[in-house]
Amino acid sequence: MNAPHHSKVAGIDSTVPTPAHTVAPAPPVPGTAPVPAPNSPAPSTLLQDRLAGWVSDLTTLHELTERLARTDSLDGALQELLCAGAALVGARRGLVVLEPADGLGPETTLGLGLGRADLGHIETVPRDAMSYGELLDTAAGLPGGGGEIVHPDLFAEDGLDPRHREVAARLGYAASYALTLSTEAADRLGAAVWLYDEPAEPNERQRHLAGLYVRCGTEHLARLLEVARTRACMATISEELLPSRLPRVAGVQLAARHRTGPRGGGDWYDALPLPDAALGLAVGSVTGSGPSAVAAMGRLRASLRAYAVMEGEDPVAVLSDLELLLRLTEPARSATALFAYCEPALRKVTLAGAGHSPPLLIGERRTEFAETSVSAPLGMLACWEAPSVEFQAEAGETVLLYTDGLLHRTGDPTDRAFARLHAAAASVPRAMRRDPGAIADHVLRTVLPDGLEAADSEEDVVLLAARFD
């Protein structure tokens, strides 16, 4: 009959070594009655002390893992893991190498208390001489492997690589402790190394806590890695569906800026040469986000290009055909679009819009929105049609087309967002007005001063600038 055993307490491993701040009672001598040592604590006091230590450790792990779980970016999670790990093992500096075993990336190296130059020095050390190299290139770094490498006194090791000795002396570290970042599901993701200024090594309790924390943190890293890969894939697909380069047309200079939201959106732009030395400019946005919106954006843009080549001189006809196609093929989706037929030799622009924001004219003597007719987005009405408008650009003026994502990312009401955009365009320095790319960059920086990533929106942003000579 098996001996009875105590039930496990959630979060406490019965194999946890005795914490350093507790003292285990000495085993009794066979055949003699246990004699308590003078002034020794009662067994209940020892048990309370041990339980208090476990509770303290669990509380620390809970707080650190909660902080890690609040990170929503891969770099932020890696930095948090480095900082928390350093506190657990008693180190001051360290580095983490992200190098997924599947080879799909991303790969990066981040430091704690180490500048770029310091990381550059470390990278000059042969890979197999560094702890992270040993973990990443051997079975020790795989799930079920050794998982940790301890160098308590680097300069006392006979086989230390000369270059490693030189770099350690230059950077002022004498010991290291490394853990692999791996999970059963995601395999090996990388390795973390913490550096000590003096010869040292973490004790058993510190190593146990660090191991538990890193094991939990790696699961979070694996999820963030999948998110980062998905976002990068969506951004790549979106970029590939847009023009790889803008055409060169006499009498006009072109520049475009496109930023994809983290989930991938349906904002797009296009510029294509047309017969009779004309130029077609288009911007638009498909409702929704994610792969379906990106695919719909690609289909809509390709269709508009075909209609523009056939009847580009009539922007209303181009958008009417596009609306009919959208209604027949994707009745559950709507889109906004603006198409402009430009004659650079005459600096004449004829445009039509479907639920889209009006373009902005930027010049020496005026900065104003072009007056366009109010119309519904494509797919919202049984039959779309709105009159086109025509205006004349002056020499040196720039026509700026943009999507609503630029306005939404400001977080302001529509009227204030338009006012901010107008003020940004009016404040373009005189020296920048000859370069449409510089104008677009200035507008982005001014309208979104906190940056695209910090803005309060996940929508795409598109700017298309055309400067007439």
XYZ file of C-alpha atoms in Angstrom:
469
model
C 0.000 0.000 0.000
C 1.432 3.326 -0.976
C 2.269 5.768 1.742
C -0.107 8.705 1.984
C 1.173 12.010 0.664
C 0.160 15.572 1.128
C -1.957 17.167 -1.588
C -0.237 19.796 -3.678
C -0.961 23.469 -3.131
C -1.593 25.443 -6.305
C 1.545 27.199 -7.450
C 3.886 25.433 -5.006
C 6.210 22.709 -6.203
C 7.015 20.154 -3.561
C 10.477 19.753 -5.065
C 11.376 23.398 -4.476
C 14.652 23.503 -2.562
C 14.703 24.956 0.906
C 14.790 28.741 0.563
C 17.981 30.392 1.654
C 16.191 32.310 4.408
C 14.952 29.154 6.181
C 16.830 26.498 8.155
C 15.862 22.819 7.907
C 15.792 20.857 11.207
C 18.612 18.360 11.771
C 17.593 14.679 11.310
C 17.143 12.728 14.576
C 19.763 10.139 15.609
C 18.365 6.557 15.338
C 17.439 5.037 18.661
C 17.335 8.288 20.568
C 14.530 10.678 21.303
C 14.790 13.968 19.492
C 16.248 16.610 21.751
C 15.469 20.190 20.744
C 18.504 22.409 20.461
C 18.798 25.277 22.885
C 16.784 28.316 21.760
C 15.725 26.416 18.579
C 12.396 27.455 17.067
C 9.423 25.158 17.400
C 8.491 22.995 14.360
C 5.393 25.130 13.813
C 7.588 28.238 13.585
C 9.801 26.583 10.969
C 6.761 25.574 8.968
C 5.347 29.082 9.136
C 8.709 30.506 8.084
C 8.884 28.161 5.105
C 5.304 28.914 4.055
C 6.002 32.634 4.374
C 8.977 32.211 2.070
C 6.878 30.359 -0.490
C 4.156 32.989 -0.343
C 6.736 35.728 -0.795
C 8.220 33.960 -3.819
C 4.790 33.353 -5.363
C 3.828 36.988 -4.815
C 7.019 38.153 -6.503
C 6.467 35.839 -9.471
C 2.849 36.955 -9.755
C 3.790 40.637 -9.824
C 6.555 40.115 -12.388
C 4.442 37.955 -14.695
C 1.571 40.466 -14.460
C 3.920 43.227 -15.584
C 5.160 41.072 -18.435
C 1.616 40.187 -19.512
C 0.805 43.897 -19.856
C 3.433 44.332 -22.579
C 1.977 44.302 -26.083
C 5.098 44.461 -28.235
C 7.924 41.997 -28.729
C 10.685 44.477 -27.864
C 8.807 45.651 -24.769
C 8.335 42.085 -23.546
C 12.005 41.247 -24.098
C 13.099 44.320 -22.136
C 10.709 43.490 -19.294
C 11.948 39.884 -19.208
C 15.540 41.109 -19.002
C 14.806 43.546 -16.162
C 12.764 41.077 -14.121
C 15.281 38.280 -14.678
C 18.118 40.526 -13.534
C 16.242 41.281 -10.313
C 15.611 37.579 -9.687
C 19.198 36.426 -10.211
C 20.848 39.474 -8.649
C 22.535 40.822 -11.783
C 22.798 44.387 -13.057
C 23.231 43.895 -16.809
C 22.298 41.410 -19.486
C 21.243 40.760 -23.038
C 18.601 38.713 -24.797
C 19.001 37.170 -28.234
C 15.790 36.443 -30.117
C 16.519 33.784 -32.731
C 13.557 31.447 -33.383
C 14.575 27.908 -34.268
C 12.191 27.781 -37.238
C 14.255 30.444 -39.005
C 11.216 32.601 -39.786
C 12.405 35.525 -37.664
C 12.338 38.182 -36.534
C 15.842 38.113 -35.075
C 17.091 40.784 -32.709
C 19.476 41.417 -29.806
C 18.554 43.730 -26.938
C 20.667 44.781 -23.994
C 20.043 45.796 -20.381
C 22.640 48.273 -19.182
C 24.525 47.735 -22.448
C 24.688 50.283 -25.248
C 24.865 49.543 -28.951
C 28.648 49.757 -28.865
C 28.758 47.249 -25.987
C 26.550 44.817 -27.899
C 28.792 45.338 -30.916
C 31.835 44.330 -28.864
C 30.024 41.215 -27.604
C 29.116 40.235 -31.165
C 32.831 40.185 -32.056
C 33.315 37.245 -29.686
C 33.096 33.866 -31.456
C 29.522 32.640 -31.119
C 30.448 29.288 -29.583
C 32.407 31.090 -26.846
C 29.326 32.925 -25.555
C 26.657 31.400 -23.337
C 23.841 32.264 -25.712
C 25.751 30.619 -28.557
C 26.124 27.416 -26.567
C 22.377 27.401 -25.860
C 21.223 28.295 -29.357
C 23.534 25.953 -31.247
C 23.358 22.841 -29.072
C 20.698 20.518 -27.707
C 20.895 22.333 -24.360
C 18.760 25.108 -25.815
C 15.947 22.823 -26.934
C 12.918 21.882 -24.818
C 14.028 19.171 -22.458
C 17.698 20.150 -22.763
C 19.946 21.590 -20.065
C 18.450 25.021 -20.474
C 21.006 26.965 -18.419
C 24.728 27.725 -18.431
C 26.589 29.146 -15.427
C 30.009 30.815 -15.571
C 30.672 31.867 -11.944
C 34.170 33.231 -12.647
C 35.036 33.803 -16.296
C 38.636 34.849 -15.701
C 39.346 31.712 -13.637
C 38.354 29.450 -16.519
C 41.317 27.952 -18.335
C 39.511 27.507 -21.646
C 38.077 31.022 -21.915
C 38.321 32.382 -25.457
C 40.954 35.184 -25.629
C 38.548 37.524 -27.402
C 35.872 36.817 -24.796
C 38.387 37.590 -22.041
C 39.279 40.872 -23.743
C 35.638 41.952 -24.197
C 34.692 40.940 -20.643
C 37.546 43.034 -19.277
C 36.595 45.987 -21.492
C 32.925 45.893 -20.457
C 33.659 45.032 -16.836
C 31.803 41.779 -16.237
C 33.291 38.697 -14.559
C 30.484 36.112 -14.458
C 27.345 35.190 -16.378
C 24.193 33.158 -16.050
C 22.216 32.155 -19.159
C 18.803 30.586 -19.716
C 17.244 29.356 -22.924
C 13.893 30.753 -24.050
C 11.962 27.741 -25.256
C 8.528 26.169 -25.039
C 7.179 22.778 -26.003
C 4.796 24.332 -28.527
C 6.958 27.085 -30.017
C 10.315 25.286 -29.720
C 13.362 27.497 -29.090
C 12.917 31.263 -29.363
C 16.268 32.520 -28.108
C 18.379 32.916 -24.995
C 18.861 35.417 -22.163
C 22.192 36.119 -20.460
C 22.702 38.103 -17.256
C 26.126 39.528 -16.428
C 27.739 40.054 -12.996
C 30.342 42.708 -12.267
C 32.180 40.377 -9.884
C 32.555 36.586 -9.728
C 29.143 35.311 -8.640
C 26.348 32.909 -9.434
C 22.685 32.693 -8.451
C 21.825 30.331 -5.616
C 19.383 27.450 -5.997
C 16.365 29.510 -4.971
C 17.204 32.312 -7.405
C 17.763 29.846 -10.246
C 14.468 28.117 -9.501
C 12.496 31.376 -9.480
C 14.217 32.639 -12.623
C 13.480 29.360 -14.370
C 9.784 29.542 -13.478
C 9.556 33.164 -14.588
C 11.357 32.609 -17.884
C 9.231 29.550 -18.640
C 6.059 31.594 -18.174
C 7.512 34.619 -19.971
C 8.511 32.575 -22.997
C 4.900 31.520 -23.505
C 3.957 35.208 -23.653
C 6.851 35.897 -26.020
C 5.663 33.108 -28.309
C 2.232 34.712 -28.590
C 3.695 38.144 -29.293
C 6.000 36.595 -31.879
C 3.045 35.173 -33.775
C 1.307 38.554 -33.647
C 4.436 40.315 -34.926
C 4.806 37.827 -37.760
C 1.164 38.206 -38.757
C 1.404 41.981 -38.773
C 4.598 41.909 -40.822
C 2.972 39.528 -43.290
C -0.085 41.762 -43.641
C 2.103 44.845 -44.138
C 4.116 43.049 -46.819
C 0.986 41.949 -48.667
C -0.445 45.463 -48.512
C 2.758 46.981 -49.834
C 2.971 44.451 -52.655
C -0.570 45.300 -53.741
C 0.345 48.984 -54.038
C 2.608 50.576 -56.671
C 6.240 49.588 -56.221
C 7.236 52.914 -57.776
C 5.484 55.999 -59.072
C 5.521 56.822 -62.794
C 7.492 59.682 -64.278
C 5.265 62.081 -66.155
C 6.450 65.356 -67.678
C 5.205 68.429 -65.865
C 4.456 66.814 -62.508
C 6.401 65.357 -59.564
C 4.869 62.600 -57.446
C 5.420 61.284 -53.920
C 3.459 58.846 -51.769
C 3.478 57.846 -48.120
C 1.694 54.733 -46.865
C 1.539 53.313 -43.353
C -0.359 50.103 -42.664
C -2.219 49.645 -39.392
C -1.270 46.713 -37.140
C -4.192 44.579 -38.349
C -3.846 45.481 -42.023
C -6.374 47.772 -43.650
C -7.852 48.592 -47.006
C -6.420 52.061 -47.765
C -4.753 52.348 -51.158
C -3.426 54.780 -53.738
C -2.481 54.684 -57.405
C -0.848 56.804 -60.080
C -0.815 55.682 -63.710
C 0.067 57.297 -67.015
C -2.894 57.676 -69.388
C -3.174 58.387 -73.125
C -2.468 61.916 -74.415
C 0.213 62.549 -71.748
C -2.410 62.555 -69.004
C -2.060 61.212 -65.492
C -4.573 59.391 -63.304
C -4.390 59.770 -59.518
C -6.522 57.748 -57.121
C -6.890 57.127 -53.405
C -9.471 55.053 -51.612
C -10.378 52.962 -48.616
C -12.247 49.678 -48.246
C -14.250 49.064 -45.100
C -12.937 46.560 -42.610
C -9.473 45.348 -41.695
C -7.446 42.191 -41.917
C -6.811 39.833 -44.841
C -10.268 40.193 -46.372
C -10.011 43.983 -46.510
C -6.522 43.803 -48.010
C -7.724 41.378 -50.687
C -10.739 43.557 -51.490
C -8.461 46.571 -51.731
C -6.292 44.775 -54.285
C -9.293 43.821 -56.412
C -10.752 47.338 -56.272
C -7.488 49.013 -57.219
C -6.909 46.641 -60.146
C -10.430 47.284 -61.427
C -10.055 51.050 -61.172
C -6.845 50.911 -63.204
C -8.706 49.140 -66.020
C -11.586 51.606 -65.978
C -9.170 54.563 -65.854
C -7.336 53.385 -68.979
C -10.616 52.993 -70.870
C -12.430 56.163 -69.762
C -10.122 58.074 -67.457
C -11.021 61.474 -68.928
C -14.457 61.030 -67.312
C -13.850 60.408 -63.566
C -17.601 60.026 -62.921
C -17.786 57.135 -65.395
C -14.748 55.492 -63.771
C -16.316 55.580 -60.299
C -19.740 54.566 -61.624
C -18.246 51.423 -63.159
C -16.350 50.744 -59.965
C -19.531 51.092 -57.898
C -21.411 48.694 -60.147
C -18.618 46.117 -59.870
C -18.500 46.443 -56.086
C -22.272 46.125 -55.754
C -22.411 43.006 -57.921
C -19.344 41.178 -56.605
C -19.191 42.279 -52.949
C -22.634 43.546 -51.920
C -21.789 43.479 -48.212
C -18.812 45.824 -48.563
C -18.546 49.565 -49.153
C -15.619 51.771 -50.083
C -14.637 55.387 -50.545
C -12.657 56.503 -53.575
C -11.410 59.624 -55.327
C -10.167 59.658 -58.902
C -8.477 62.644 -60.552
C -7.726 63.023 -64.260
C -4.739 65.355 -64.571
C -3.423 67.160 -67.670
C 0.035 68.290 -66.551
C 0.677 70.469 -69.601
C -2.400 72.566 -68.752
C -2.169 72.024 -64.975
C -5.815 71.063 -65.156
C -7.422 68.554 -62.773
C -10.846 66.927 -63.155
C -11.928 64.755 -60.270
C -14.840 62.897 -58.757
C -15.196 61.511 -55.266
C -17.371 58.903 -53.620
C -17.637 59.600 -49.903
C -13.997 60.678 -49.850
C -12.330 63.686 -48.239
C -11.511 66.557 -50.635
C -7.932 67.055 -51.838
C -5.834 69.922 -50.548
C -4.116 72.530 -52.745
C -0.845 73.790 -51.302
C 0.899 76.776 -52.915
C 2.660 80.043 -52.244
C -0.510 82.111 -52.359
C -3.149 79.666 -51.175
C -3.737 76.597 -49.061
C -7.287 75.388 -49.465
C -9.451 72.328 -49.868
C -10.793 71.733 -53.365
C -14.561 71.993 -53.484
C -16.020 68.597 -54.363
C -19.615 67.449 -54.516
C -20.987 65.591 -51.496
C -21.693 61.952 -52.339
C -22.151 58.612 -50.642
C -19.448 55.926 -50.568
C -19.459 53.218 -53.196
C -21.869 50.398 -52.415
C -24.128 52.505 -50.181
C -26.723 53.440 -52.817
C -28.540 51.452 -55.493
C -26.886 53.610 -58.141
C -23.998 55.975 -57.489
C -23.414 59.107 -59.502
C -22.169 62.570 -58.565
C -20.956 65.457 -60.704
C -17.244 65.939 -61.257
C -15.392 69.140 -60.433
C -12.588 70.883 -62.278
C -9.908 73.243 -61.045
C -6.713 74.812 -62.312
C -3.452 74.422 -60.417
C -0.841 77.138 -60.563
C 2.827 76.533 -61.269
C 4.545 75.213 -58.155
C 1.338 74.143 -56.436
C 0.897 70.696 -54.942
C -2.308 68.684 -54.882
C -2.413 66.482 -51.784
C -4.710 63.448 -51.798
C -5.137 61.465 -48.565
C -7.339 58.862 -46.915
C -9.555 59.336 -43.887
C -7.118 57.349 -41.768
C -4.951 60.465 -41.466
C -7.871 62.341 -39.907
C -9.014 59.442 -37.700
C -5.558 58.888 -36.228
C -5.605 62.370 -34.707
C -8.407 61.299 -32.370
C -10.074 64.696 -32.915
C -13.603 65.381 -34.159
C -13.829 65.691 -37.933
C -13.907 69.489 -38.060
C -10.883 69.819 -35.781
C -9.011 67.132 -37.718
C -9.591 69.033 -40.968
C -8.428 72.238 -39.292
C -5.269 70.499 -38.084
C -4.571 69.182 -41.571
C -5.088 72.629 -43.119
C -2.779 74.245 -40.556
C -0.124 71.601 -41.193
C -0.246 72.198 -44.954
C -0.148 75.983 -44.529
C 2.943 75.705 -42.313
C 5.093 73.884 -44.866
C 8.383 75.838 -45.021
C 9.122 77.600 -48.287
C 12.265 75.499 -48.811
C 10.218 72.282 -48.757
C 7.551 73.321 -51.239
C 9.601 72.210 -54.234
C 9.655 68.591 -53.009
C 6.301 66.738 -52.771
C 7.884 64.081 -50.581
C 9.053 66.699 -48.080
C 5.556 68.221 -48.085
C 3.980 64.834 -47.308
C 6.491 64.165 -44.527
C 5.911 67.594 -42.991
C 2.148 67.093 -43.006
C 2.510 63.672 -41.341
C 4.830 64.993 -38.638
C 2.603 67.993 -37.933
C -0.780 66.298 -38.006
C 0.500 63.331 -35.957
C 3.202 64.856 -33.716
C 3.311 61.776 -31.465
C 4.060 59.488 -34.401
C 1.970 57.015 -36.329
C 2.391 54.224 -33.795
C 1.430 56.377 -30.803
C -1.697 57.836 -32.408
C -5.079 56.792 -31.079
C -6.117 54.703 -34.090
C -5.128 51.540 -35.915
C -6.235 52.692 -39.364
C -4.033 52.955 -42.437
C -2.673 56.292 -43.596
C -2.142 57.221 -47.253
C -0.827 60.495 -48.694
C -0.332 61.075 -52.427
C 1.239 64.401 -53.426
C 1.458 65.748 -56.989
C 3.423 68.977 -57.589
C 2.835 70.744 -60.904
C 5.804 72.464 -62.552
